[in-house]
Amino acid sequence: MPDIKVTPLGAGQDVGRSCILVSVGGKNIMLDCGMHMGYNDDRRFPDFSYITQNGRLTDFLDCVIISHFHLDHCGALPYMSEMVGYDGPIYMTHPTKAICPILLEDFRKITVDKKGETNFFTSQMIKDCMKKVVPLNLHQTVQVDDELEIKAYYAGHVLGAAMVLIKVGSESVVYTGDYNMTPDRHLGAAWIDKCRPDILISESTYATTIRDSKRCRERDFLKKVHETIERGGKVLIPVFALGRAQELCILLETFWYRMNLKAPIYFSTGLTEKANHYYKLFITWTNQKIRKTFVQRNMFEFKHIKAFDRSYADNPGPMVVFATPGMLHAGQSLQIFKKWAGNEKNMVIMPGYCVQGTVGHKILNGQKKLEMEGRATLEVKLQVEYMSFSAHADAKGIMQLIRMAEPRNMLLVHGEAKKMEFLKDKIEQEFSISCYMPANGETTTVTTNPSVPVDISLNLLKREMALGGPLPDPKKPRTMHGTLIMKDSSLRLVSPEQALKELGLSEHQLRFTCRVHLQDPHSDSDTLSRIYSHLKSVLKGYAVQHLPDGTVMVESIVLKVSSSGEDPNLKVILLSWSYQVNENKVFLFILLLFIYFEVKGQVKSPTRHEAIPTLTLI
Amino acid sequence: LIIFMLKSQCRRYCLSGHPTLPCNVLKFKSTTIMLDCGLDTTSALYFLPLPLVHSSRLSKLPGWASKDGTVNLEKELKECAGRVFVDSQPEFCLPEVELLDLSTVDVILISNYHCMMALPYITEHTGFSGTVYATEPTFQIGRLLMEELVTFMERVPKAQSATCWKNKEIQRMLPGPLKDAVDVWSWKRCYSMQEVNSALSKVQLVGYSQKVELFGAVQVTPLSSGYSLGSSNWIIQSHYEKVSYVSGSSLLTTHPQPMDQSSLKNSDVLILTGLTQIPTANPDGMLGEFCSNLAMTIRAGGNVLVPCYSSGVIYDLLECLYQFMDSANLGTTPFYFISPVANSSLEFSQIFAEWLCQNKQSKVYLPEPPFPHAELIQTNKLKHYPSIHGEFSSEFRQPCVVFTGHPSLRFGDVVHFMELWGKSSLNTIIFTEPDFSYLDALAPYQPLAMKCVYCPIDTRLNFHQVSKLLKEVQPLHVVCPEQYTQPPPAQSHRSDLMLELQPPPMAYRRCSVLGLPFRRRYERIQLQPELAKALVPSEIKPGISVATVSAVLQSKDNKHVLQPVPKPTPVPPSKKRKRLMEEVPELLSPKPLLSGSIPLDAFLASLHKSGITEVKVEETADGHILHLQAEDALIQLEEDATHIVCDNNEPLRTALRDLVLRFLQKL
């Protein structure tokens, strides 16, 4: 029985280091290869020794697919390909291919240069790794090999984020990566066709949340920023360089313009210009509105937002600063946070999810004293606000995607176990499909039931469709009969006659003949004529023919009359039919004859009682 | 949608006679597919130019009347530079719309933006209700080119529409070349922006190698053709047949993604259109000539006019000049690109990285714009304007290079520059677009002092490249316009300028209908897993097994599925005999065909085993007759036939039948 196996190496009942192994139709695929922001040790990367204990992964994987550029989805890629060893193809979309190496290099710098870690991947390894990348276009069917094909769909989570359909023969799996079902200020909504995969592997970050309308959240956000600025406070918005940052920039840019505000807005790190440039060049990946108007006005050219310099953090007066990274776990955002945390006039707005162990996660949980490196403690006095701007599908969105794709089974990853549990119940109830939520290292096996593709001869199909009509009538099902010829790997369904011919066999005719005696005073030919006209009148819908050679044919049953030499009134009726004739028809027919002659009172039928039971026998 | 009958014939209609502006219709498996809808704009050459600024020369032209004075068309026809032109808004020659009912067209596949210019004529006012498939760059740039065409026309409205000259009797009396213009009644004025928008709303975007299912019967896939941004060839296939449509392909490395050749392999039929129109000119050589003529003119203080389309080769020309100008020490010469869509065209070219060649694609990763014209704009070397009016007139400096349309020289801003620069021999006009004869284009401007240089750059496949390509992909049959099957009329000795193939290609011309050589014999059907599992295969010959299949056929949206036969619901024993007859269960699976022969000895042995011992065997010419004496029955055994004669003893007959069946194969 064919089956599909799914094993998360990361993101199983967890958020972080997404890495999911899928085996389908004898092919092994790795979906995402991320790192965990909450750990600084081995647990940072997925446990690749699960795939093989010794050596390289190339022989064990047919391909690797990266859904988008966030580090929890691609952060372990150079480690996997260059340090563990993998030389096969790595698929990602063009924007991901463009942005991913920059974020990896950033991550490497923070880890190696700032924290002084060794045994980490090098810049050269990132470059070598990116050489193995094959770019994917949306909706393009990419043939990885003769059997394995993949197709990317728009996921709307960040620029270039993709969902991917993996297909081997008639078995298929969809992996969503992170996705968003509601269009926002710069991206469109995720979309997939009714591809009916055997398994839909979906993220479930916001499994239990049903978020209020985007407009309300935006208004709320602007109000909080505005209030802080009014009272002379500073607003820190930790973001990742690409993604939410651009959406919030568009939002603030238009607000500043409308309200004629003067407080400066800064965007940290050298990425600013560059990041916005990516958005300009990949404008086809943004939403409809931006794409339509980009020639007149490019939304990613900001007038009010300027580049940040480290020294500005100590400037007096209000300001808004976008700084990376988004979870306050390192880098510039953490530095600014440390400077501003002591003043209750200031505010930090966390616009996205924070992984356990990060400063972001801690302050969101209300922690007021933070232990810093060198045993110092930091008192958190500034206001901490959480606004869910990260573009994940909420419970409603996940259900919506299930309705779009119509999967046979559901598998949840990239979420917290408790929340998954809740969503799992809901999915099973609403869609009556099985829903799985394996932990890391745990394998889910789903049995598939693929139908078998066969080549049917056009003659047979046409004949059948002409006879039976296109749809089976549940009241009168018609059975089609054919011969399946199996030769090498080809399966061909042809009519039995054609099968005989093709196989060079001759048909063996099997015929039966049966004699029935009855008394009838008429001449042979009269008897035959009477039988003919009787059958003709009774057997409506059957082909009854009187042939010139002195026979009557009912369908393919042949009937002849002769009289015995001694008694001209004793007629011998010869009935002859081939094996292929439905025997019930033959006996029904004999029966009809007897009834006819009996009613006329001219016949005694010694065989009648023998004939009748056979009706039920066969 | 349920389609009952499958067409086994595949037909092809040709609606355009122009080999580079194709419009063909393919009927394949009950699907009607239009391949491209190119607009032949060469008809515009019969019309007077539409000046943007009042031209006293053009407004004072004498009207035309026949010498004997019988025909006077002074209002419609004007004499200009020794030729007669129609004084009206230029009209275009449409694809044939009478050959078949266009409302029956299910889909239109577009291969590149030049081949979609007739789209509004086809999709509007014909009852067309299908879908148009095109790639995103084709769609966006196609929209720009249509928009430009509409703006060119609407900017200089002409109240009069000339129709009298089209009268057959009158046209016969006109001087050439008007006399010889064909199908003039089908010529149409330009569409409106509203019609363009409506036509484009029917477009569905596709990506290269995207498999698009049409009604479950046919799958179509666009492939990169290497000719222009988003240009594609198309594969139209079912499980068993494959038609490739090659239109406007290029093997040169210019800006677009390289041509995908390998996916064209194993085609039953390959439809070949859109070869180079200038098979004798090498694009690289032309580019060199272009640069040297340009440099010569500028150095001498003259201006250069390049009539061109707003997208396509212009990107390559700008890139070439970007490198050339500095090395030729002409770094300060301004370039002007004037078109209502100049800005959009330049902007759009930068956002289609996915559709560009490798080295342009990798620029985006840096991130840098893929085309260097971004830098030309930034450094003010290249300026673009929507028209000659407004800013341009105050900022314009000479000597300069102007890129502007339309290449027919009949409408667009180019008309103004012809009037402005035509009288000075310092200036040069360089023709790069191959669609129009430059002599015809220049006819209404004669006598001309300005220098003319003809450097047509057509990157599409030449005959040498095509024969190499066909050798590589080996289609069973090639279909092409008849123009490709003979050398060009002007060079009839050049047998290298035609297609020579074995078997010879099937040629078509405007309005021809071709039956394509297909023998469809199989169709894909799915056996449901339950059915497949229940099959009992038996080996008939070494390596060949057969199984009889009895199943219920279900066909929906051209997909066929075989389901297991449902278990009959037990019919309550009926009392009336008559009902029995009505309910003859059609459900019973028909009996298989038999094959093989019955060995006498083994058969006798098995008869014996079942208690039939008194058997008299009689030899006949074809086999044996067995008399079962106790049972009063006969069995006639022959090589390919068995006949059981037995009266009214049903159990015996059944037993004998089963014995016989044991020795035979069932199919």
mmCIF file of N, CA, C and O in Angstrom, chain B residues 322-393:
data_model
loop_
_atom_site.group_PDB
_atom_site.id
_atom_site.type_symbol
_atom_site.label_atom_id
_atom_site.label_comp_id
_atom_site.label_asym_id
_atom_site.label_seq_id
_atom_site.Cartn_x
_atom_site.Cartn_y
_atom_site.Cartn_z
ATOM 1 N N TYR B 322 24.819 52.718 -24.518
ATOM 2 C CA TYR B 322 25.355 53.008 -23.189
ATOM 3 C C TYR B 322 26.851 52.694 -23.145
ATOM 4 O O TYR B 322 27.650 53.433 -22.577
ATOM 5 N N GLN B 323 27.193 51.562 -23.781
ATOM 6 C CA GLN B 323 28.613 51.191 -23.817
ATOM 7 C C GLN B 323 29.355 51.949 -24.899
ATOM 8 O O GLN B 323 30.504 52.347 -24.740
ATOM 9 N N PHE B 324 28.657 52.165 -26.023
ATOM 10 C CA PHE B 324 29.317 52.701 -27.203
ATOM 11 C C PHE B 324 29.636 54.199 -27.080
ATOM 12 O O PHE B 324 30.722 54.646 -27.473
ATOM 13 N N MET B 325 28.702 54.981 -26.526
ATOM 14 C CA MET B 325 28.828 56.437 -26.577
ATOM 15 C C MET B 325 30.095 56.933 -25.895
ATOM 16 O O MET B 325 30.778 57.808 -26.428
ATOM 17 N N ASP B 326 30.406 56.355 -24.726
ATOM 18 C CA ASP B 326 31.600 56.811 -24.027
ATOM 19 C C ASP B 326 32.848 56.464 -24.814
ATOM 20 O O ASP B 326 33.746 57.290 -24.977
ATOM 21 N N SER B 327 32.884 55.233 -25.322
ATOM 22 C CA SER B 327 34.082 54.814 -26.048
ATOM 23 C C SER B 327 34.225 55.620 -27.342
ATOM 24 O O SER B 327 35.333 55.821 -27.839
ATOM 25 N N ALA B 328 33.122 56.100 -27.908
ATOM 26 C CA ALA B 328 33.202 56.889 -29.148
ATOM 27 C C ALA B 328 33.330 58.376 -28.843
ATOM 28 O O ALA B 328 33.243 59.205 -29.751
ATOM 29 N N ASN B 329 33.485 58.645 -27.544
ATOM 30 C CA ASN B 329 33.672 60.036 -27.142
ATOM 31 C C ASN B 329 32.464 60.930 -27.468
ATOM 32 O O ASN B 329 32.590 62.057 -27.871
ATOM 33 N N LEU B 330 31.301 60.366 -27.342
ATOM 34 C CA LEU B 330 30.086 61.124 -27.633
ATOM 35 C C LEU B 330 29.226 61.193 -26.381
ATOM 36 O O LEU B 330 28.012 61.300 -26.437
ATOM 37 N N GLY B 331 29.903 61.072 -25.241
ATOM 38 C CA GLY B 331 29.233 60.935 -23.952
ATOM 39 C C GLY B 331 28.175 61.961 -23.633
ATOM 40 O O GLY B 331 27.266 61.684 -22.873
ATOM 41 N N THR B 332 28.224 63.131 -24.227
ATOM 42 C CA THR B 332 27.288 64.173 -23.810
ATOM 43 C C THR B 332 26.052 64.274 -24.701
ATOM 44 O O THR B 332 25.145 65.045 -24.415
ATOM 45 N N THR B 333 26.049 63.505 -25.781
ATOM 46 C CA THR B 333 24.894 63.576 -26.685
ATOM 47 C C THR B 333 23.626 63.088 -25.975
ATOM 48 O O THR B 333 23.607 61.992 -25.433
ATOM 49 N N PRO B 334 22.580 63.906 -25.961
ATOM 50 C CA PRO B 334 21.375 63.419 -25.285
ATOM 51 C C PRO B 334 20.578 62.422 -26.142
ATOM 52 O O PRO B 334 20.559 62.532 -27.359
ATOM 53 N N PHE B 335 19.951 61.463 -25.446
ATOM 54 C CA PHE B 335 19.007 60.538 -26.091
ATOM 55 C C PHE B 335 17.618 60.934 -25.636
ATOM 56 O O PHE B 335 17.414 61.158 -24.439
ATOM 57 N N TYR B 336 16.708 60.988 -26.548
ATOM 58 C CA TYR B 336 15.321 61.237 -26.176
ATOM 59 C C TYR B 336 14.462 60.049 -26.598
ATOM 60 O O TYR B 336 14.593 59.557 -27.719
ATOM 61 N N PHE B 337 13.631 59.623 -25.699
ATOM 62 C CA PHE B 337 12.699 58.536 -26.000
ATOM 63 C C PHE B 337 11.316 59.146 -25.846
ATOM 64 O O PHE B 337 10.919 59.524 -24.740
ATOM 65 N N ILE B 338 10.621 59.292 -26.962
ATOM 66 C CA ILE B 338 9.344 59.995 -26.924
ATOM 67 C C ILE B 338 8.208 59.048 -27.287
ATOM 68 O O ILE B 338 8.163 58.508 -28.399
ATOM 69 N N SER B 339 7.363 58.829 -26.333
ATOM 70 C CA SER B 339 6.196 57.978 -26.564
ATOM 71 C C SER B 339 5.260 58.162 -25.382
ATOM 72 O O SER B 339 5.718 58.387 -24.262
ATOM 73 N N PRO B 340 3.949 58.064 -25.610
ATOM 74 C CA PRO B 340 3.019 58.162 -24.482
ATOM 75 C C PRO B 340 3.311 57.103 -23.422
ATOM 76 O O PRO B 340 2.884 57.238 -22.275
ATOM 77 N N VAL B 341 4.004 56.027 -23.807
ATOM 78 C CA VAL B 341 4.255 54.965 -22.834
ATOM 79 C C VAL B 341 5.753 54.794 -22.569
ATOM 80 O O VAL B 341 6.175 53.766 -22.045
ATOM 81 N N ALA B 342 6.555 55.800 -22.937
ATOM 82 C CA ALA B 342 8.008 55.675 -22.768
ATOM 83 C C ALA B 342 8.372 55.367 -21.317
ATOM 84 O O ALA B 342 9.104 54.411 -21.032
ATOM 85 N N ASN B 343 7.832 56.157 -20.405
ATOM 86 C CA ASN B 343 8.170 55.964 -18.998
ATOM 87 C C ASN B 343 7.751 54.578 -18.526
ATOM 88 O O ASN B 343 8.532 53.842 -17.915
ATOM 89 N N SER B 344 6.517 54.203 -18.830
ATOM 90 C CA SER B 344 6.027 52.889 -18.398
ATOM 91 C C SER B 344 6.885 51.777 -18.968
ATOM 92 O O SER B 344 7.222 50.821 -18.275
ATOM 93 N N SER B 345 7.223 51.885 -20.248
ATOM 94 C CA SER B 345 7.999 50.835 -20.878
ATOM 95 C C SER B 345 9.349 50.675 -20.180
ATOM 96 O O SER B 345 9.793 49.557 -19.905
ATOM 97 N N LEU B 346 10.001 51.794 -19.879
ATOM 98 C CA LEU B 346 11.304 51.730 -19.212
ATOM 99 C C LEU B 346 11.164 51.179 -17.800
ATOM 100 O O LEU B 346 11.974 50.367 -17.359
ATOM 101 N N GLU B 347 10.118 51.602 -17.103
ATOM 102 C CA GLU B 347 9.908 51.124 -15.734
ATOM 103 C C GLU B 347 9.583 49.629 -15.721
ATOM 104 O O GLU B 347 10.123 48.872 -14.930
ATOM 105 N N PHE B 348 8.662 49.238 -16.607
ATOM 106 C CA PHE B 348 8.252 47.830 -16.628
ATOM 107 C C PHE B 348 9.425 46.915 -16.962
ATOM 108 O O PHE B 348 9.531 45.820 -16.437
ATOM 109 N N SER B 349 10.315 47.372 -17.843
ATOM 110 C CA SER B 349 11.413 46.499 -18.238
ATOM 111 C C SER B 349 12.262 46.105 -17.028
ATOM 112 O O SER B 349 12.874 45.052 -17.015
ATOM 113 N N GLN B 350 12.252 46.948 -15.980
ATOM 114 C CA GLN B 350 13.126 46.685 -14.832
ATOM 115 C C GLN B 350 12.521 45.737 -13.797
ATOM 116 O O GLN B 350 13.211 45.290 -12.891
ATOM 117 N N ILE B 351 11.234 45.437 -13.909
ATOM 118 C CA ILE B 351 10.614 44.645 -12.835
ATOM 119 C C ILE B 351 10.324 43.209 -13.246
ATOM 120 O O ILE B 351 9.672 42.477 -12.531
ATOM 121 N N PHE B 352 10.804 42.803 -14.409
ATOM 122 C CA PHE B 352 10.513 41.440 -14.851
ATOM 123 C C PHE B 352 11.749 40.550 -14.810
ATOM 124 O O PHE B 352 12.025 39.805 -15.745
ATOM 125 N N ALA B 353 12.508 40.671 -13.709
ATOM 126 C CA ALA B 353 13.763 39.933 -13.599
ATOM 127 C C ALA B 353 13.604 38.455 -13.934
ATOM 128 O O ALA B 353 14.446 37.864 -14.605
ATOM 129 N N GLU B 354 12.497 37.866 -13.471
ATOM 130 C CA GLU B 354 12.306 36.432 -13.694
ATOM 131 C C GLU B 354 12.305 36.062 -15.170
ATOM 132 O O GLU B 354 12.509 34.923 -15.516
ATOM 133 N N TRP B 355 12.004 37.030 -16.010
ATOM 134 C CA TRP B 355 11.826 36.744 -17.432
ATOM 135 C C TRP B 355 13.068 37.120 -18.224
ATOM 136 O O TRP B 355 13.052 37.092 -19.452
ATOM 137 N N LEU B 356 14.136 37.479 -17.552
ATOM 138 C CA LEU B 356 15.329 37.950 -18.246
ATOM 139 C C LEU B 356 16.415 36.886 -18.294
ATOM 140 O O LEU B 356 16.365 35.885 -17.585
ATOM 141 N N CYS B 357 17.423 37.158 -19.119
ATOM 142 C CA CYS B 357 18.535 36.240 -19.229
ATOM 143 C C CYS B 357 19.328 36.244 -17.913
ATOM 144 O O CYS B 357 19.204 37.158 -17.101
ATOM 145 N N GLN B 358 20.131 35.198 -17.775
ATOM 146 C CA GLN B 358 20.847 34.955 -16.518
ATOM 147 C C GLN B 358 21.573 36.179 -15.976
ATOM 148 O O GLN B 358 21.395 36.568 -14.829
ATOM 149 N N ASN B 359 22.383 36.858 -16.813
ATOM 150 C CA ASN B 359 23.222 37.912 -16.221
ATOM 151 C C ASN B 359 22.404 39.142 -15.829
ATOM 152 O O ASN B 359 22.778 39.874 -14.922
ATOM 153 N N LYS B 360 21.274 39.362 -16.491
ATOM 154 C CA LYS B 360 20.402 40.453 -16.071
ATOM 155 C C LYS B 360 19.691 40.069 -14.772
ATOM 156 O O LYS B 360 19.505 40.886 -13.873
ATOM 157 N N GLN B 361 19.305 38.795 -14.711
ATOM 158 C CA GLN B 361 18.621 38.295 -13.527
ATOM 159 C C GLN B 361 19.495 38.462 -12.288
ATOM 160 O O GLN B 361 19.042 38.917 -11.246
ATOM 161 N N SER B 362 20.775 38.146 -12.441
ATOM 162 C CA SER B 362 21.618 38.161 -11.253
ATOM 163 C C SER B 362 21.879 39.581 -10.763
ATOM 164 O O SER B 362 22.213 39.783 -9.606
ATOM 165 N N LYS B 363 21.686 40.572 -11.630
ATOM 166 C CA LYS B 363 21.848 41.966 -11.195
ATOM 167 C C LYS B 363 20.839 42.313 -10.109
ATOM 168 O O LYS B 363 21.124 43.084 -9.196
ATOM 169 N N VAL B 364 19.655 41.758 -10.247
ATOM 170 C CA VAL B 364 18.588 42.072 -9.301
ATOM 171 C C VAL B 364 18.958 41.596 -7.899
ATOM 172 O O VAL B 364 18.520 42.156 -6.904
ATOM 173 N N TYR B 365 19.795 40.574 -7.830
ATOM 174 C CA TYR B 365 20.167 40.041 -6.516
ATOM 175 C C TYR B 365 21.087 41.000 -5.749
ATOM 176 O O TYR B 365 21.308 40.851 -4.570
ATOM 177 N N LEU B 366 21.631 42.005 -6.459
ATOM 178 C CA LEU B 366 22.645 42.850 -5.804
ATOM 179 C C LEU B 366 22.130 43.915 -4.833
ATOM 180 O O LEU B 366 22.855 44.249 -3.905
ATOM 181 N N PRO B 367 21.062 44.602 -4.881
ATOM 182 C CA PRO B 367 20.059 44.700 -5.939
ATOM 183 C C PRO B 367 20.337 45.883 -6.847
ATOM 184 O O PRO B 367 20.508 46.992 -6.392
ATOM 185 N N GLU B 368 20.372 45.599 -8.135
ATOM 186 C CA GLU B 368 20.553 46.655 -9.126
ATOM 187 C C GLU B 368 19.541 46.454 -10.228
ATOM 188 O O GLU B 368 19.155 45.325 -10.503
ATOM 189 N N PRO B 369 19.125 47.541 -10.899
ATOM 190 C CA PRO B 369 18.184 47.355 -12.003
ATOM 191 C C PRO B 369 18.834 46.535 -13.103
ATOM 192 O O PRO B 369 20.023 46.716 -13.378
ATOM 193 N N PRO B 370 18.110 45.637 -13.721
ATOM 194 C CA PRO B 370 18.713 44.754 -14.725
ATOM 195 C C PRO B 370 19.179 45.475 -15.988
ATOM 196 O O PRO B 370 20.144 45.048 -16.600
ATOM 197 N N PHE B 371 18.517 46.547 -16.384
ATOM 198 C CA PHE B 371 18.919 47.239 -17.619
ATOM 199 C C PHE B 371 19.704 48.505 -17.291
ATOM 200 O O PHE B 371 19.317 49.270 -16.407
ATOM 201 N N PRO B 372 20.777 48.781 -18.045
ATOM 202 C CA PRO B 372 21.566 49.986 -17.749
ATOM 203 C C PRO B 372 20.841 51.278 -18.106
ATOM 204 O O PRO B 372 21.328 52.344 -17.787
ATOM 205 N N HIS B 373 19.667 51.216 -18.761
ATOM 206 C CA HIS B 373 19.022 52.482 -19.072
ATOM 207 C C HIS B 373 18.581 53.214 -17.800
ATOM 208 O O HIS B 373 18.358 54.412 -17.820
ATOM 209 N N ALA B 374 18.501 52.484 -16.658
ATOM 210 C CA ALA B 374 18.218 53.155 -15.391
ATOM 211 C C ALA B 374 19.315 54.167 -15.106
ATOM 212 O O ALA B 374 19.053 55.295 -14.683
ATOM 213 N N GLU B 375 20.568 53.743 -15.380
ATOM 214 C CA GLU B 375 21.694 54.639 -15.138
ATOM 215 C C GLU B 375 21.700 55.798 -16.141
ATOM 216 O O GLU B 375 22.005 56.938 -15.793
ATOM 217 N N LEU B 376 21.331 55.510 -17.385
ATOM 218 C CA LEU B 376 21.259 56.566 -18.401
ATOM 219 C C LEU B 376 20.258 57.639 -17.984
ATOM 220 O O LEU B 376 20.467 58.821 -18.216
ATOM 221 N N ILE B 377 19.161 57.176 -17.361
ATOM 222 C CA ILE B 377 18.138 58.140 -16.928
ATOM 223 C C ILE B 377 18.665 58.940 -15.737
ATOM 224 O O ILE B 377 18.530 60.158 -15.687
ATOM 225 N N GLN B 378 19.311 58.219 -14.803
ATOM 226 C CA GLN B 378 19.821 58.874 -13.603
ATOM 227 C C GLN B 378 20.854 59.952 -13.934
ATOM 228 O O GLN B 378 20.894 61.012 -13.319
ATOM 229 N N THR B 379 21.686 59.655 -14.929
ATOM 230 C CA THR B 379 22.738 60.606 -15.295
ATOM 231 C C THR B 379 22.251 61.602 -16.351
ATOM 232 O O THR B 379 23.058 62.306 -16.953
ATOM 233 N N ASN B 380 20.936 61.595 -16.590
ATOM 234 C CA ASN B 380 20.331 62.549 -17.530
ATOM 235 C C ASN B 380 20.775 62.381 -18.972
ATOM 236 O O ASN B 380 20.577 63.271 -19.785
ATOM 237 N N LYS B 381 21.377 61.243 -19.290
ATOM 238 C CA LYS B 381 21.774 61.022 -20.677
ATOM 239 C C LYS B 381 20.566 60.608 -21.504
ATOM 240 O O LYS B 381 20.488 60.892 -22.692
ATOM 241 N N LEU B 382 19.661 59.898 -20.864
ATOM 242 C CA LEU B 382 18.439 59.491 -21.549
ATOM 243 C C LEU B 382 17.268 60.197 -20.889
ATOM 244 O O LEU B 382 17.109 60.130 -19.672
ATOM 245 N N LYS B 383 16.476 60.892 -21.702
ATOM 246 C CA LYS B 383 15.276 61.522 -21.166
ATOM 247 C C LYS B 383 14.076 60.986 -21.925
ATOM 248 O O LYS B 383 14.166 60.713 -23.121
ATOM 249 N N HIS B 384 12.994 60.839 -21.199
ATOM 250 C CA HIS B 384 11.798 60.321 -21.881
ATOM 251 C C HIS B 384 10.639 61.294 -21.690
ATOM 252 O O HIS B 384 10.518 61.943 -20.645
ATOM 253 N N TYR B 385 9.833 61.425 -22.715
ATOM 254 C CA TYR B 385 8.692 62.339 -22.692
ATOM 255 C C TYR B 385 7.493 61.650 -23.309
ATOM 256 O O TYR B 385 7.639 60.852 -24.223
ATOM 257 N N PRO B 386 6.301 62.026 -22.826
ATOM 258 C CA PRO B 386 5.110 61.412 -23.418
ATOM 259 C C PRO B 386 4.839 61.915 -24.836
ATOM 260 O O PRO B 386 4.226 61.210 -25.627
ATOM 261 N N SER B 387 5.276 63.134 -25.163
ATOM 262 C CA SER B 387 5.085 63.616 -26.532
ATOM 263 C C SER B 387 6.002 64.817 -26.769
ATOM 264 O O SER B 387 6.664 65.297 -25.847
ATOM 265 N N ILE B 388 5.987 65.308 -28.002
ATOM 266 C CA ILE B 388 6.860 66.454 -28.314
ATOM 267 C C ILE B 388 6.337 67.746 -27.689
ATOM 268 O O ILE B 388 7.056 68.716 -27.579
ATOM 269 N N HIS B 389 5.055 67.725 -27.315
ATOM 270 C CA HIS B 389 4.500 68.912 -26.668
ATOM 271 C C HIS B 389 4.971 68.971 -25.222
ATOM 272 O O HIS B 389 5.403 67.985 -24.668
ATOM 273 N N GLY B 390 4.857 70.128 -24.618
ATOM 274 C CA GLY B 390 5.181 70.252 -23.195
ATOM 275 C C GLY B 390 6.676 70.347 -22.966
ATOM 276 O O GLY B 390 7.401 70.951 -23.746
ATOM 277 N N GLU B 391 7.103 69.701 -21.885
ATOM 278 C CA GLU B 391 8.486 69.813 -21.424
ATOM 279 C C GLU B 391 9.531 69.600 -22.512
ATOM 280 O O GLU B 391 10.553 70.267 -22.534
ATOM 281 N N PHE B 392 9.243 68.639 -23.369
ATOM 282 C CA PHE B 392 10.264 68.295 -24.355
ATOM 283 C C PHE B 392 10.690 69.500 -25.179
ATOM 284 O O PHE B 392 11.876 69.744 -25.375
ATOM 285 N N SER B 393 9.713 70.308 -25.634
ATOM 286 C CA SER B 393 10.047 71.394 -26.537
ATOM 287 C C SER B 393 10.997 72.404 -25.886
ATOM 288 O O SER B 393 11.810 73.016 -26.567
#
